[in-house]
Coordinates of C-alpha atoms and ligand atoms in Angstrom, one line a residue:
M142 CA -68.8 122.6 -51.2
F143 CA -69.1 118.8 -51.5
A144 CA -71.0 117.0 -54.2
I145 CA -71.9 113.3 -54.6
T146 CA -73.1 111.7 -57.8
G147 CA -75.5 108.8 -57.6
A148 CA -76.8 110.4 -54.5
T149 CA -80.1 108.4 -54.6
G150 CA -78.2 105.1 -54.8
R151 CA -77.2 103.1 -51.7
L152 CA -73.6 104.2 -51.5
G153 CA -74.5 107.7 -52.3
R154 CA -77.1 108.0 -49.5
L155 CA -74.7 106.4 -47.0
T156 CA -71.9 108.8 -48.0
I157 CA -74.2 111.8 -47.5
D158 CA -75.1 110.4 -44.1
A159 CA -71.4 110.3 -43.3
L160 CA -70.8 113.8 -44.6
L161 CA -73.7 115.2 -42.6
E162 CA -71.8 114.0 -39.5
R163 CA -68.7 116.0 -40.6
T164 CA -70.2 119.2 -42.1
T165 CA -73.4 121.2 -42.4
P166 CA -76.1 120.4 -45.0
D167 CA -75.6 123.7 -46.8
Q168 CA -72.1 122.4 -47.8
I169 CA -73.5 119.3 -49.5
V170 CA -74.9 118.9 -53.0
A171 CA -76.7 115.7 -53.9
L172 CA -76.4 115.0 -57.6
A173 CA -79.3 112.8 -58.7
R174 CA -80.4 111.4 -62.0
D175 CA -84.0 111.8 -60.8
P176 CA -84.2 114.7 -58.3
D177 CA -87.8 113.6 -57.4
R178 CA -86.3 110.6 -55.7
A179 CA -84.2 112.9 -53.5
D180 CA -87.0 114.6 -51.5
D181 CA -85.7 113.0 -48.3
L182 CA -82.3 114.5 -48.9
A183 CA -83.7 117.9 -49.7
A184 CA -85.7 117.7 -46.4
R185 CA -82.4 117.3 -44.6
G186 CA -81.2 120.6 -46.0
V187 CA -79.0 119.2 -48.7
A188 CA -79.2 120.9 -52.1
V189 CA -80.4 118.6 -54.9
R190 CA -79.3 119.1 -58.5
R191 CA -80.2 117.0 -61.5
F192 CA -77.2 115.1 -62.8
D193 CA -77.5 112.4 -65.5
Y194 CA -74.3 111.0 -66.8
D195 CA -76.0 110.6 -70.1
E196 CA -76.7 114.3 -70.5
P197 CA -73.1 115.7 -70.8
A198 CA -74.1 119.2 -71.8
D199 CA -75.8 119.8 -68.4
L200 CA -73.1 118.5 -66.1
A201 CA -70.7 121.4 -65.8
D202 CA -73.5 123.8 -64.7
A203 CA -74.6 121.3 -62.1
L204 CA -71.1 121.4 -60.6
S205 CA -71.0 125.1 -60.3
G206 CA -69.4 126.1 -56.9
V207 CA -68.4 122.5 -56.1
D208 CA -64.9 122.2 -54.7
R209 CA -64.8 118.4 -53.9
L210 CA -66.7 115.8 -55.9
L211 CA -67.3 112.1 -55.3
L212 CA -67.9 110.3 -58.6
I213 CA -69.7 107.1 -57.8
S214 CA -69.1 104.7 -60.6
S215 CA -72.1 104.1 -62.8
D216 CA -73.9 100.7 -62.6
D217 CA -74.1 100.6 -66.5
L218 CA -71.0 98.5 -67.2
A219 CA -71.4 98.8 -71.0
R220 CA -71.6 102.6 -71.1
R221 CA -69.8 103.8 -68.0
I222 CA -66.4 104.8 -69.6
E223 CA -68.1 107.4 -71.7
Q224 CA -70.4 108.4 -68.8
H225 CA -67.4 108.9 -66.5
R226 CA -65.6 110.8 -69.3
A227 CA -68.5 113.2 -69.4
V228 CA -68.4 113.7 -65.6
I229 CA -64.6 114.2 -65.5
D230 CA -64.7 116.7 -68.4
A231 CA -67.5 118.6 -66.6
A232 CA -65.5 118.6 -63.4
V233 CA -62.5 120.2 -65.3
A234 CA -64.8 122.7 -66.9
A235 CA -66.4 123.7 -63.6
E236 CA -62.9 123.9 -62.0
V237 CA -63.7 121.4 -59.3
G238 CA -60.7 121.3 -56.9
F239 CA -60.6 117.5 -56.1
I240 CA -62.4 114.4 -57.3
A241 CA -62.6 111.0 -55.6
Y242 CA -63.8 108.1 -57.7
T243 CA -65.1 104.7 -56.5
S244 CA -62.9 102.1 -58.3
V245 CA -62.3 98.4 -57.6
L246 CA -59.7 96.7 -55.4
R247 CA -56.5 96.3 -57.3
A248 CA -58.0 97.9 -60.4
D249 CA -54.6 97.8 -62.2
R250 CA -54.4 94.0 -62.2
N251 CA -57.9 92.8 -61.3
P252 CA -59.1 90.2 -63.8
L253 CA -62.8 90.6 -63.0
G254 CA -65.1 91.9 -65.7
V255 CA -65.8 95.2 -63.8
A256 CA -62.1 96.2 -63.8
P257 CA -61.4 97.4 -67.4
S258 CA -63.9 100.4 -67.1
H259 CA -62.4 101.3 -63.7
Q260 CA -58.9 101.2 -65.2
A261 CA -60.0 103.4 -68.0
T262 CA -61.6 105.9 -65.6
E263 CA -58.5 106.0 -63.4
A264 CA -56.5 106.6 -66.6
M265 CA -58.8 109.5 -67.6
L266 CA -58.4 111.0 -64.1
A267 CA -54.6 110.6 -64.3
E268 CA -54.6 112.5 -67.7
S269 CA -56.8 115.3 -66.3
V270 CA -55.5 118.3 -64.4
L271 CA -57.7 117.4 -61.4
P272 CA -56.2 116.4 -58.1
H273 CA -57.9 113.0 -57.5
A274 CA -58.2 109.9 -55.4
A275 CA -59.0 106.4 -56.5
L276 CA -61.1 104.7 -53.8
R277 CA -60.4 101.1 -54.9
N278 CA -63.3 99.5 -53.0
G279 CA -63.3 95.8 -52.4
W280 CA -66.6 93.8 -52.5
Y281 CA -69.5 94.9 -50.4
I282 CA -70.4 92.2 -47.8
E283 CA -74.0 93.0 -48.8
N284 CA -73.3 91.4 -52.2
Y285 CA -73.5 88.1 -50.3
L286 CA -77.0 88.9 -49.0
I287 CA -78.5 88.9 -52.5
G288 CA -80.8 85.9 -52.8
V289 CA -79.9 84.8 -49.2
D290 CA -83.6 84.2 -48.4
A291 CA -83.4 81.2 -50.8
A292 CA -80.2 80.0 -49.3
M293 CA -81.8 80.1 -45.9
A294 CA -85.0 78.4 -47.1
H295 CA -82.9 75.5 -48.6
G296 CA -80.1 75.5 -46.1
V297 CA -77.6 75.8 -49.0
L298 CA -75.6 78.8 -50.1
L299 CA -74.4 78.4 -53.7
G300 CA -71.3 80.0 -55.3
S301 CA -68.2 79.3 -57.4
T302 CA -65.5 80.9 -55.2
G303 CA -64.2 77.6 -53.7
D304 CA -62.0 78.4 -50.7
G305 CA -61.2 81.8 -52.1
R306 CA -61.0 84.5 -49.4
I307 CA -62.7 87.9 -49.8
S308 CA -61.9 90.9 -47.7
G309 CA -65.4 92.3 -48.0
A310 CA -66.6 95.3 -46.0
A311 CA -69.9 96.9 -45.2
R312 CA -71.1 99.4 -47.8
A313 CA -71.5 101.9 -45.0
D314 CA -67.8 101.6 -44.2
Y315 CA -66.8 102.4 -47.8
A316 CA -69.2 105.3 -47.7
E317 CA -67.6 106.6 -44.5
A318 CA -64.2 106.3 -46.0
A319 CA -65.4 108.2 -49.1
A320 CA -66.6 111.0 -46.8
T321 CA -63.4 111.0 -44.9
V322 CA -61.4 111.3 -48.1
L323 CA -63.6 114.1 -49.5
V324 CA -63.2 116.1 -46.3
A325 CA -59.4 115.6 -46.4
G326 CA -59.4 116.8 -50.0
P327 CA -56.2 116.9 -52.1
E328 CA -54.0 115.8 -49.2
A329 CA -55.8 112.4 -49.6
A330 CA -55.0 112.2 -53.3
G331 CA -53.7 108.9 -54.6
V332 CA -54.7 105.3 -54.6
H333 CA -56.6 103.8 -51.7
E334 CA -56.9 100.0 -51.7
L335 CA -59.9 99.6 -49.4
A336 CA -61.2 96.3 -48.0
G337 CA -62.4 94.7 -44.8
D338 CA -60.1 93.9 -41.9
T339 CA -60.9 90.1 -41.9
A340 CA -61.1 88.0 -45.1
F341 CA -63.8 85.3 -45.3
T342 CA -64.8 82.4 -47.5
L343 CA -68.3 81.6 -48.7
S344 CA -68.3 78.8 -46.0
D345 CA -67.8 81.6 -43.5
V346 CA -70.8 83.4 -45.0
A347 CA -72.9 80.3 -44.7
A348 CA -71.7 79.9 -41.1
A349 CA -72.7 83.6 -40.4
L350 CA -76.1 82.9 -41.9
S351 CA -76.5 79.8 -39.7
E352 CA -75.6 81.7 -36.6
A353 CA -77.8 84.7 -37.3
S354 CA -80.8 82.7 -38.4
G355 CA -80.5 79.7 -36.0
N356 CA -81.0 77.4 -39.0
P357 CA -78.1 75.4 -40.6
V358 CA -76.8 76.7 -43.9
I359 CA -73.9 75.1 -45.7
Y360 CA -71.9 76.3 -48.7
R361 CA -72.0 74.3 -51.9
D362 CA -69.4 75.1 -54.5
L363 CA -70.5 74.8 -58.1
P364 CA -68.7 75.1 -61.5
E365 CA -69.3 78.6 -62.9
A366 CA -71.8 77.5 -65.6
D367 CA -73.8 75.5 -63.1
Y368 CA -74.0 78.4 -60.7
A369 CA -75.1 80.7 -63.5
R370 CA -77.8 78.2 -64.4
A371 CA -78.9 78.0 -60.7
L372 CA -79.2 81.8 -60.5
E373 CA -81.2 81.8 -63.8
A374 CA -83.5 79.1 -62.4
G375 CA -84.1 81.4 -59.4
G376 CA -85.4 84.0 -61.8
M377 CA -82.3 86.1 -62.6
P378 CA -82.0 87.3 -66.2
A379 CA -79.4 85.2 -68.0
P380 CA -76.8 88.0 -68.6
V381 CA -76.9 89.0 -65.0
A382 CA -76.6 85.4 -63.8
A383 CA -73.6 84.9 -66.1
M384 CA -72.0 88.1 -64.8
L385 CA -72.5 87.2 -61.1
A386 CA -71.3 83.7 -61.6
G387 CA -68.2 85.1 -63.4
F388 CA -67.5 87.4 -60.4
S389 CA -67.9 84.5 -58.0
A390 CA -65.5 82.2 -59.9
G391 CA -63.1 85.1 -60.5
A392 CA -62.8 85.7 -56.8
A393 CA -61.6 82.1 -56.2
G394 CA -58.0 83.2 -56.9
G395 CA -57.9 85.6 -54.0
I396 CA -57.9 88.9 -56.0
L397 CA -60.5 90.3 -53.5
E398 CA -58.4 89.4 -50.5
D399 CA -56.4 92.3 -48.9
S400 CA -54.6 92.6 -45.7
S401 CA -53.4 96.2 -46.0
G402 CA -55.8 97.5 -43.2
A403 CA -56.1 100.8 -45.2
L404 CA -59.9 101.0 -44.8
G405 CA -59.7 100.6 -41.0
R406 CA -57.0 103.2 -40.8
L407 CA -59.1 105.7 -42.8
L408 CA -62.0 105.0 -40.5
G409 CA -59.9 105.1 -37.4
R410 CA -61.7 101.9 -36.1
P411 CA -62.0 98.3 -37.1
T412 CA -64.2 97.6 -40.1
V413 CA -67.7 96.1 -39.4
S414 CA -67.5 92.3 -39.5
L415 CA -69.3 89.8 -41.7
R416 CA -71.2 88.5 -38.7
D417 CA -72.4 91.9 -37.7
V418 CA -73.5 92.8 -41.3
V419 CA -75.4 89.5 -41.6
R420 CA -76.9 89.8 -38.1
N421 CA -78.1 93.4 -38.7
A422 CA -79.6 92.5 -42.1
L423 CA -81.5 89.5 -40.7
A424 CA -82.7 91.5 -37.8
K425 CA -84.1 94.2 -40.1
D426 CA -85.3 91.5 -42.7
R427 CA -83.4 93.6 -45.2
F428 CA -81.3 91.9 -47.8
Ligands
LIG198 N1 -67.8 97.0 -54.5 C1 -68.9 96.3 -54.8 O1 -69.1 95.2 -54.2 C2 -70.0 96.9 -55.7 C3 -71.2 96.1 -55.9 C4 -72.1 96.7 -56.7 C5 -71.9 97.8 -57.4 N2 -70.7 98.5 -57.2 C6 -70.4 99.8 -57.9 O2 -70.5 100.8 -57.0 C7 -71.5 101.8 -57.4 C8 -72.3 102.2 -56.2 O3 -72.9 101.1 -55.5 P1 -74.4 101.2 -55.0 O4 -74.5 100.0 -54.1 O5 -74.6 102.5 -54.4 O6 -75.2 101.0 -56.3 P2 -76.7 101.6 -56.6 O7 -77.5 101.6 -55.3 O8 -77.2 100.7 -57.7 O9 -76.4 103.0 -57.1 C9 -75.9 103.3 -58.4 C10 -76.2 104.8 -58.6 O10 -75.7 105.2 -59.9 C11 -76.7 106.1 -60.4 N3 -76.7 106.1 -61.9 C12 -76.8 105.1 -62.7 N4 -76.8 105.6 -64.0 C13 -76.7 106.9 -63.9 C14 -76.8 108.0 -64.8 N5 -76.9 107.8 -66.1 N6 -76.6 109.3 -64.4 C15 -76.5 109.5 -63.0 N7 -76.5 108.6 -62.1 C16 -76.6 107.3 -62.5 C17 -78.0 105.5 -59.9 O11 -79.0 106.5 -60.1 P3 -80.5 106.2 -59.6 O12 -80.6 106.3 -58.1 O13 -81.3 107.2 -60.3 O14 -80.8 104.8 -60.1 C18 -77.7 105.2 -58.5 O15 -77.8 106.3 -57.7 C19 -72.4 101.0 -58.4 O16 -72.9 101.9 -59.4 C20 -71.3 100.1 -59.1 O17 -70.6 100.8 -60.1 C21 -69.8 98.0 -56.4

């Protein structure tokens, strides 16, 4: 039996889509903080169980009968080490046979603010008795579609990444890789550095937006503090704006560039390109 945490999130739903192409619904458990938001998954025949990282006492029971677990990293950066600790302890108690965890590209030496909690989680997994895989996901291409309607309205995409290259991949590609690793189980244990086949700069993102929309968009590089102020001026809460500007500046040094091709090999096909992700998002008016 496969189980997916964060099943009502975007990566979780896409991973369940990919698992449904590989196994039957009765083999899948959607673990959801709020099961009421998983009615669509239940309608597809998937079992839904309540699973809140902040309620450690209930987690082991929810993992009853689960052999292979995908732990999707929490989006609560301040609390996720203890949240992940609770999930790993519960997985050990429930005798889960294999756990895959969504980490970050080059977690062991990544200077971005998201990395320390991923390092800590990978260390907890290494200390546990569980066979495990670290899915070190690079950036989602979709990250660059946040606020893109403003970029298209003004013809200017802002950022602090300079000429830094990013091997982003579509969220759905990371989800398919996660499903593939879950199905492979312990034989896929280890570290997987996962990233898109083709690295791009933010100028390339602007060019993809121009091409897909038919309206010119250029990339304007800003110092980190100025970019944070611009995000704030656009309505983003100050701490979120500072964090995103920090990620943008942090990527300038190339830490999110990768040429291993490991994601494409797991998928058995080329990863979906920046141009296709942008074109599809614009066609569906979905950013
Ligand atoms: N590689 C990248 O570029 C990138 C970008 C952004 C985030 N991430 C990381 O990747 C993860 C998955 O990405 P995503 O796009 O799927 O994010 P998402 O759509 O925000 O999903 C996050 C999931 O975590 C669940 N969650 C949060 N707190 C929880 C708790 N206390 N107990 C149980 N579940 C909890 C959420 O539950 P609800 O559905 O109930 O809200 C949601 O399902 C994120 O959480 C973050 O750690 C990676």
